[in-house]
Amino acid sequence: MASTAAGEAVAAFTLDPAKDDASRRLIARMVQVMYPHAQFGDEPYLRTADAIFAAAAATPAQKVSFVAALHDLAQAGFADLDDAAALGHLRSIEDTPFFGLVRSTTVVTLYDDPDVWAILGYEGPSFDKGGYVNRGFNDLDWLPEPRIEEYEAGR
């Protein structure tokens, strides 16, 4: 009987974020706690959650495992925890495949988002724009001017 109730609870979660906004927001909250950036707003985190859902659906076994872990996260009240308690909860699950999937997908997805690049001041890849030499190579105004002088000992 317990397995039926657990099965029904797990079945309530779908891996289609368009159909399960609560799960999408729960994963986005997890990503925000893992990679906090106050200036990002919700959208980059929600797009990252979408990528995590897609990665979780790679195999049926991974999908079932992910949904079970997502259910556990929801049951732990993760969405309502303050940041410190949420971080503590994440530390308690950091060795799980679920956490690993979220972490690895987030690193690739969140920081490959052009909106995030704009917020962080990264201009994006340079190859298709001719490289950095003629476009911003030396525009780091927070660095002191380089000292250009010849090395006397080498003469």
PDB file of C-alpha atoms in Angstrom:
ATOM      1  CA  MET A   1       0.000   0.000   0.000  1.00  0.00           C
ATOM      2  CA  ALA A   2       2.829   2.392   0.855  1.00  0.00           C
ATOM      3  CA  SER A   3       4.436   1.833  -2.532  1.00  0.00           C
ATOM      4  CA  THR A   4       1.139   2.758  -4.218  1.00  0.00           C
ATOM      5  CA  ALA A   5       0.971   6.020  -2.285  1.00  0.00           C
ATOM      6  CA  ALA A   6       4.613   6.736  -3.073  1.00  0.00           C
ATOM      7  CA  GLY A   7       4.010   5.871  -6.704  1.00  0.00           C
ATOM      8  CA  GLU A   8       1.055   8.224  -6.864  1.00  0.00           C
ATOM      9  CA  ALA A   9       3.081  10.977  -5.207  1.00  0.00           C
ATOM     10  CA  VAL A  10       5.917  10.507  -7.686  1.00  0.00           C
ATOM     11  CA  ALA A  11       3.466  10.317 -10.578  1.00  0.00           C
ATOM     12  CA  ALA A  12       2.170  13.744  -9.558  1.00  0.00           C
ATOM     13  CA  PHE A  13       5.498  15.181 -10.725  1.00  0.00           C
ATOM     14  CA  THR A  14       6.041  15.500 -14.420  1.00  0.00           C
ATOM     15  CA  LEU A  15       9.275  16.313 -16.194  1.00  0.00           C
ATOM     16  CA  ASP A  16       7.528  18.736 -18.471  1.00  0.00           C
ATOM     17  CA  PRO A  17       8.030  22.182 -16.905  1.00  0.00           C
ATOM     18  CA  ALA A  18       5.241  23.581 -19.040  1.00  0.00           C
ATOM     19  CA  LYS A  19       2.866  21.293 -17.166  1.00  0.00           C
ATOM     20  CA  ASP A  20       4.435  21.555 -13.700  1.00  0.00           C
ATOM     21  CA  ASP A  21       5.298  25.102 -12.765  1.00  0.00           C
ATOM     22  CA  ALA A  22       5.703  24.228  -9.061  1.00  0.00           C
ATOM     23  CA  SER A  23       8.479  21.723  -9.843  1.00  0.00           C
ATOM     24  CA  ARG A  24      10.080  24.162 -12.270  1.00  0.00           C
ATOM     25  CA  ARG A  25      10.147  26.849  -9.586  1.00  0.00           C
ATOM     26  CA  LEU A  26      11.442  24.364  -7.006  1.00  0.00           C
ATOM     27  CA  ILE A  27      14.414  23.476  -9.214  1.00  0.00           C
ATOM     28  CA  ALA A  28      14.957  27.171  -9.993  1.00  0.00           C
ATOM     29  CA  ARG A  29      15.034  27.865  -6.232  1.00  0.00           C
ATOM     30  CA  MET A  30      17.591  25.081  -5.815  1.00  0.00           C
ATOM     31  CA  VAL A  31      19.761  26.629  -8.538  1.00  0.00           C
ATOM     32  CA  GLN A  32      19.431  30.089  -6.953  1.00  0.00           C
ATOM     33  CA  VAL A  33      20.653  28.744  -3.630  1.00  0.00           C
ATOM     34  CA  MET A  34      23.545  26.916  -5.309  1.00  0.00           C
ATOM     35  CA  TYR A  35      24.561  29.873  -7.514  1.00  0.00           C
ATOM     36  CA  PRO A  36      23.238  33.044  -5.864  1.00  0.00           C
ATOM     37  CA  HIS A  37      23.303  36.203  -7.974  1.00  0.00           C
ATOM     38  CA  ALA A  38      20.895  38.863  -6.736  1.00  0.00           C
ATOM     39  CA  GLN A  39      21.098  40.752 -10.034  1.00  0.00           C
ATOM     40  CA  PHE A  40      19.933  37.817 -12.214  1.00  0.00           C
ATOM     41  CA  GLY A  41      16.194  37.857 -11.500  1.00  0.00           C
ATOM     42  CA  ASP A  42      14.109  34.716 -11.988  1.00  0.00           C
ATOM     43  CA  GLU A  43      14.285  34.133 -15.750  1.00  0.00           C
ATOM     44  CA  PRO A  44      17.854  32.763 -16.077  1.00  0.00           C
ATOM     45  CA  TYR A  45      17.165  30.391 -13.185  1.00  0.00           C
ATOM     46  CA  LEU A  46      13.897  29.240 -14.750  1.00  0.00           C
ATOM     47  CA  ARG A  47      15.593  28.632 -18.117  1.00  0.00           C
ATOM     48  CA  THR A  48      18.238  26.616 -16.296  1.00  0.00           C
ATOM     49  CA  ALA A  49      15.485  24.605 -14.591  1.00  0.00           C
ATOM     50  CA  ASP A  50      14.071  23.808 -18.036  1.00  0.00           C
ATOM     51  CA  ALA A  51      17.469  22.481 -19.129  1.00  0.00           C
ATOM     52  CA  ILE A  52      17.705  20.391 -15.958  1.00  0.00           C
ATOM     53  CA  PHE A  53      14.314  18.838 -16.676  1.00  0.00           C
ATOM     54  CA  ALA A  54      15.445  17.989 -20.198  1.00  0.00           C
ATOM     55  CA  ALA A  55      18.676  16.428 -18.889  1.00  0.00           C
ATOM     56  CA  ALA A  56      16.743  14.458 -16.277  1.00  0.00           C
ATOM     57  CA  ALA A  57      14.625  12.871 -18.976  1.00  0.00           C
ATOM     58  CA  ALA A  58      17.640  11.411 -20.795  1.00  0.00           C
ATOM     59  CA  THR A  59      16.757   7.844 -19.743  1.00  0.00           C
ATOM     60  CA  PRO A  60      13.668   6.334 -18.085  1.00  0.00           C
ATOM     61  CA  ALA A  61      15.736   5.245 -15.063  1.00  0.00           C
ATOM     62  CA  GLN A  62      17.223   8.704 -14.634  1.00  0.00           C
ATOM     63  CA  LYS A  63      13.786  10.255 -14.987  1.00  0.00           C
ATOM     64  CA  VAL A  64      12.322   8.062 -12.223  1.00  0.00           C
ATOM     65  CA  SER A  65      15.285   8.740  -9.935  1.00  0.00           C
ATOM     66  CA  PHE A  66      15.050  12.479 -10.596  1.00  0.00           C
ATOM     67  CA  VAL A  67      11.315  12.609  -9.946  1.00  0.00           C
ATOM     68  CA  ALA A  68      11.753  10.707  -6.665  1.00  0.00           C
ATOM     69  CA  ALA A  69      14.477  13.119  -5.534  1.00  0.00           C
ATOM     70  CA  LEU A  70      12.369  16.079  -6.613  1.00  0.00           C
ATOM     71  CA  HIS A  71       9.501  14.681  -4.555  1.00  0.00           C
ATOM     72  CA  ASP A  72      11.822  14.397  -1.533  1.00  0.00           C
ATOM     73  CA  LEU A  73      12.949  17.986  -2.028  1.00  0.00           C
ATOM     74  CA  ALA A  74       9.358  19.191  -2.086  1.00  0.00           C
ATOM     75  CA  GLN A  75       8.459  17.078   0.958  1.00  0.00           C
ATOM     76  CA  ALA A  76      11.385  18.646   2.856  1.00  0.00           C
ATOM     77  CA  GLY A  77       9.711  22.027   2.373  1.00  0.00           C
ATOM     78  CA  PHE A  78      12.715  23.286   0.409  1.00  0.00           C
ATOM     79  CA  ALA A  79      10.736  26.019  -1.337  1.00  0.00           C
ATOM     80  CA  ASP A  80       9.905  27.657   1.995  1.00  0.00           C
ATOM     81  CA  LEU A  81      13.342  27.397   3.629  1.00  0.00           C
ATOM     82  CA  ASP A  82      15.375  30.550   4.138  1.00  0.00           C
ATOM     83  CA  ASP A  83      18.666  30.688   2.216  1.00  0.00           C
ATOM     84  CA  ALA A  84      20.823  29.377   5.074  1.00  0.00           C
ATOM     85  CA  ALA A  85      18.523  26.436   5.793  1.00  0.00           C
ATOM     86  CA  ALA A  86      18.171  25.725   2.066  1.00  0.00           C
ATOM     87  CA  LEU A  87      21.955  25.688   1.680  1.00  0.00           C
ATOM     88  CA  GLY A  88      22.208  23.324   4.645  1.00  0.00           C
ATOM     89  CA  HIS A  89      19.678  21.008   3.035  1.00  0.00           C
ATOM     90  CA  LEU A  90      21.610  21.043  -0.237  1.00  0.00           C
ATOM     91  CA  ARG A  91      24.792  20.141   1.621  1.00  0.00           C
ATOM     92  CA  SER A  92      22.984  17.106   3.030  1.00  0.00           C
ATOM     93  CA  ILE A  93      22.215  15.859  -0.499  1.00  0.00           C
ATOM     94  CA  GLU A  94      25.355  17.046  -2.319  1.00  0.00           C
ATOM     95  CA  ASP A  95      26.620  13.497  -2.857  1.00  0.00           C
ATOM     96  CA  THR A  96      23.449  12.309  -4.585  1.00  0.00           C
ATOM     97  CA  PRO A  97      23.096  11.790  -8.347  1.00  0.00           C
ATOM     98  CA  PHE A  98      20.172  14.256  -8.254  1.00  0.00           C
ATOM     99  CA  PHE A  99      22.370  17.033  -6.891  1.00  0.00           C
ATOM    100  CA  GLY A 100      25.119  16.108  -9.344  1.00  0.00           C
ATOM    101  CA  LEU A 101      22.743  16.372 -12.286  1.00  0.00           C
ATOM    102  CA  VAL A 102      21.449  19.761 -11.137  1.00  0.00           C
ATOM    103  CA  ARG A 103      24.961  21.081 -10.469  1.00  0.00           C
ATOM    104  CA  SER A 104      26.518  19.883 -13.708  1.00  0.00           C
ATOM    105  CA  THR A 105      23.620  21.046 -15.869  1.00  0.00           C
ATOM    106  CA  THR A 106      23.528  24.416 -14.129  1.00  0.00           C
ATOM    107  CA  VAL A 107      27.218  25.150 -14.602  1.00  0.00           C
ATOM    108  CA  VAL A 108      26.865  24.599 -18.338  1.00  0.00           C
ATOM    109  CA  THR A 109      23.454  26.227 -18.797  1.00  0.00           C
ATOM    110  CA  LEU A 110      23.280  29.189 -16.412  1.00  0.00           C
ATOM    111  CA  TYR A 111      26.639  30.618 -17.409  1.00  0.00           C
ATOM    112  CA  ASP A 112      26.030  29.990 -21.108  1.00  0.00           C
ATOM    113  CA  ASP A 113      23.004  32.292 -21.116  1.00  0.00           C
ATOM    114  CA  PRO A 114      23.560  35.533 -23.097  1.00  0.00           C
ATOM    115  CA  ASP A 115      21.305  37.426 -20.659  1.00  0.00           C
ATOM    116  CA  VAL A 116      23.598  36.309 -17.815  1.00  0.00           C
ATOM    117  CA  TRP A 117      26.630  37.350 -19.842  1.00  0.00           C
ATOM    118  CA  ALA A 118      25.181  40.848 -20.213  1.00  0.00           C
ATOM    119  CA  ILE A 119      24.518  41.099 -16.481  1.00  0.00           C
ATOM    120  CA  LEU A 120      28.043  39.918 -15.649  1.00  0.00           C
ATOM    121  CA  GLY A 121      29.647  42.190 -18.254  1.00  0.00           C
ATOM    122  CA  TYR A 122      30.904  39.378 -20.466  1.00  0.00           C
ATOM    123  CA  GLU A 123      30.677  40.315 -24.134  1.00  0.00           C
ATOM    124  CA  GLY A 124      30.421  36.733 -25.288  1.00  0.00           C
ATOM    125  CA  PRO A 125      32.656  34.697 -27.528  1.00  0.00           C
ATOM    126  CA  SER A 126      34.980  36.743 -29.691  1.00  0.00           C
ATOM    127  CA  PHE A 127      35.755  34.424 -32.598  1.00  0.00           C
ATOM    128  CA  ASP A 128      32.757  35.389 -34.738  1.00  0.00           C
ATOM    129  CA  LYS A 129      33.503  39.075 -34.053  1.00  0.00           C
ATOM    130  CA  GLY A 130      37.125  38.923 -35.122  1.00  0.00           C
ATOM    131  CA  GLY A 131      38.726  38.230 -31.764  1.00  0.00           C
ATOM    132  CA  TYR A 132      39.521  40.431 -28.792  1.00  0.00           C
ATOM    133  CA  VAL A 133      42.507  42.359 -30.170  1.00  0.00           C
ATOM    134  CA  ASN A 134      40.422  45.084 -31.828  1.00  0.00           C
ATOM    135  CA  ARG A 135      37.354  44.952 -29.602  1.00  0.00           C
ATOM    136  CA  GLY A 136      37.869  45.333 -25.925  1.00  0.00           C
ATOM    137  CA  PHE A 137      41.194  43.652 -25.425  1.00  0.00           C
ATOM    138  CA  ASN A 138      42.427  46.572 -23.357  1.00  0.00           C
ATOM    139  CA  ASP A 139      39.225  48.050 -21.923  1.00  0.00           C
ATOM    140  CA  LEU A 140      39.630  46.737 -18.383  1.00  0.00           C
ATOM    141  CA  ASP A 141      39.276  50.100 -16.669  1.00  0.00           C
ATOM    142  CA  TRP A 142      39.591  48.556 -13.211  1.00  0.00           C
ATOM    143  CA  LEU A 143      43.183  47.468 -13.865  1.00  0.00           C
ATOM    144  CA  PRO A 144      46.115  49.896 -13.555  1.00  0.00           C
ATOM    145  CA  GLU A 145      47.781  50.925 -16.782  1.00  0.00           C
ATOM    146  CA  PRO A 146      50.459  48.420 -17.721  1.00  0.00           C
ATOM    147  CA  ARG A 147      54.030  49.408 -17.084  1.00  0.00           C
ATOM    148  CA  ILE A 148      55.781  49.350 -20.432  1.00  0.00           C
ATOM    149  CA  GLU A 149      59.539  49.623 -20.191  1.00  0.00           C
ATOM    150  CA  GLU A 150      62.438  47.685 -21.476  1.00  0.00           C
ATOM    151  CA  TYR A 151      64.223  45.196 -19.346  1.00  0.00           C
ATOM    152  CA  GLU A 152      67.688  46.689 -18.780  1.00  0.00           C
ATOM    153  CA  ALA A 153      69.422  43.528 -17.550  1.00  0.00           C
ATOM    154  CA  GLY A 154      68.842  41.813 -20.894  1.00  0.00           C
ATOM    155  CA  ARG A 155      70.959  44.310 -22.848  1.00  0.00           C
TER     156      ARG A 155
END
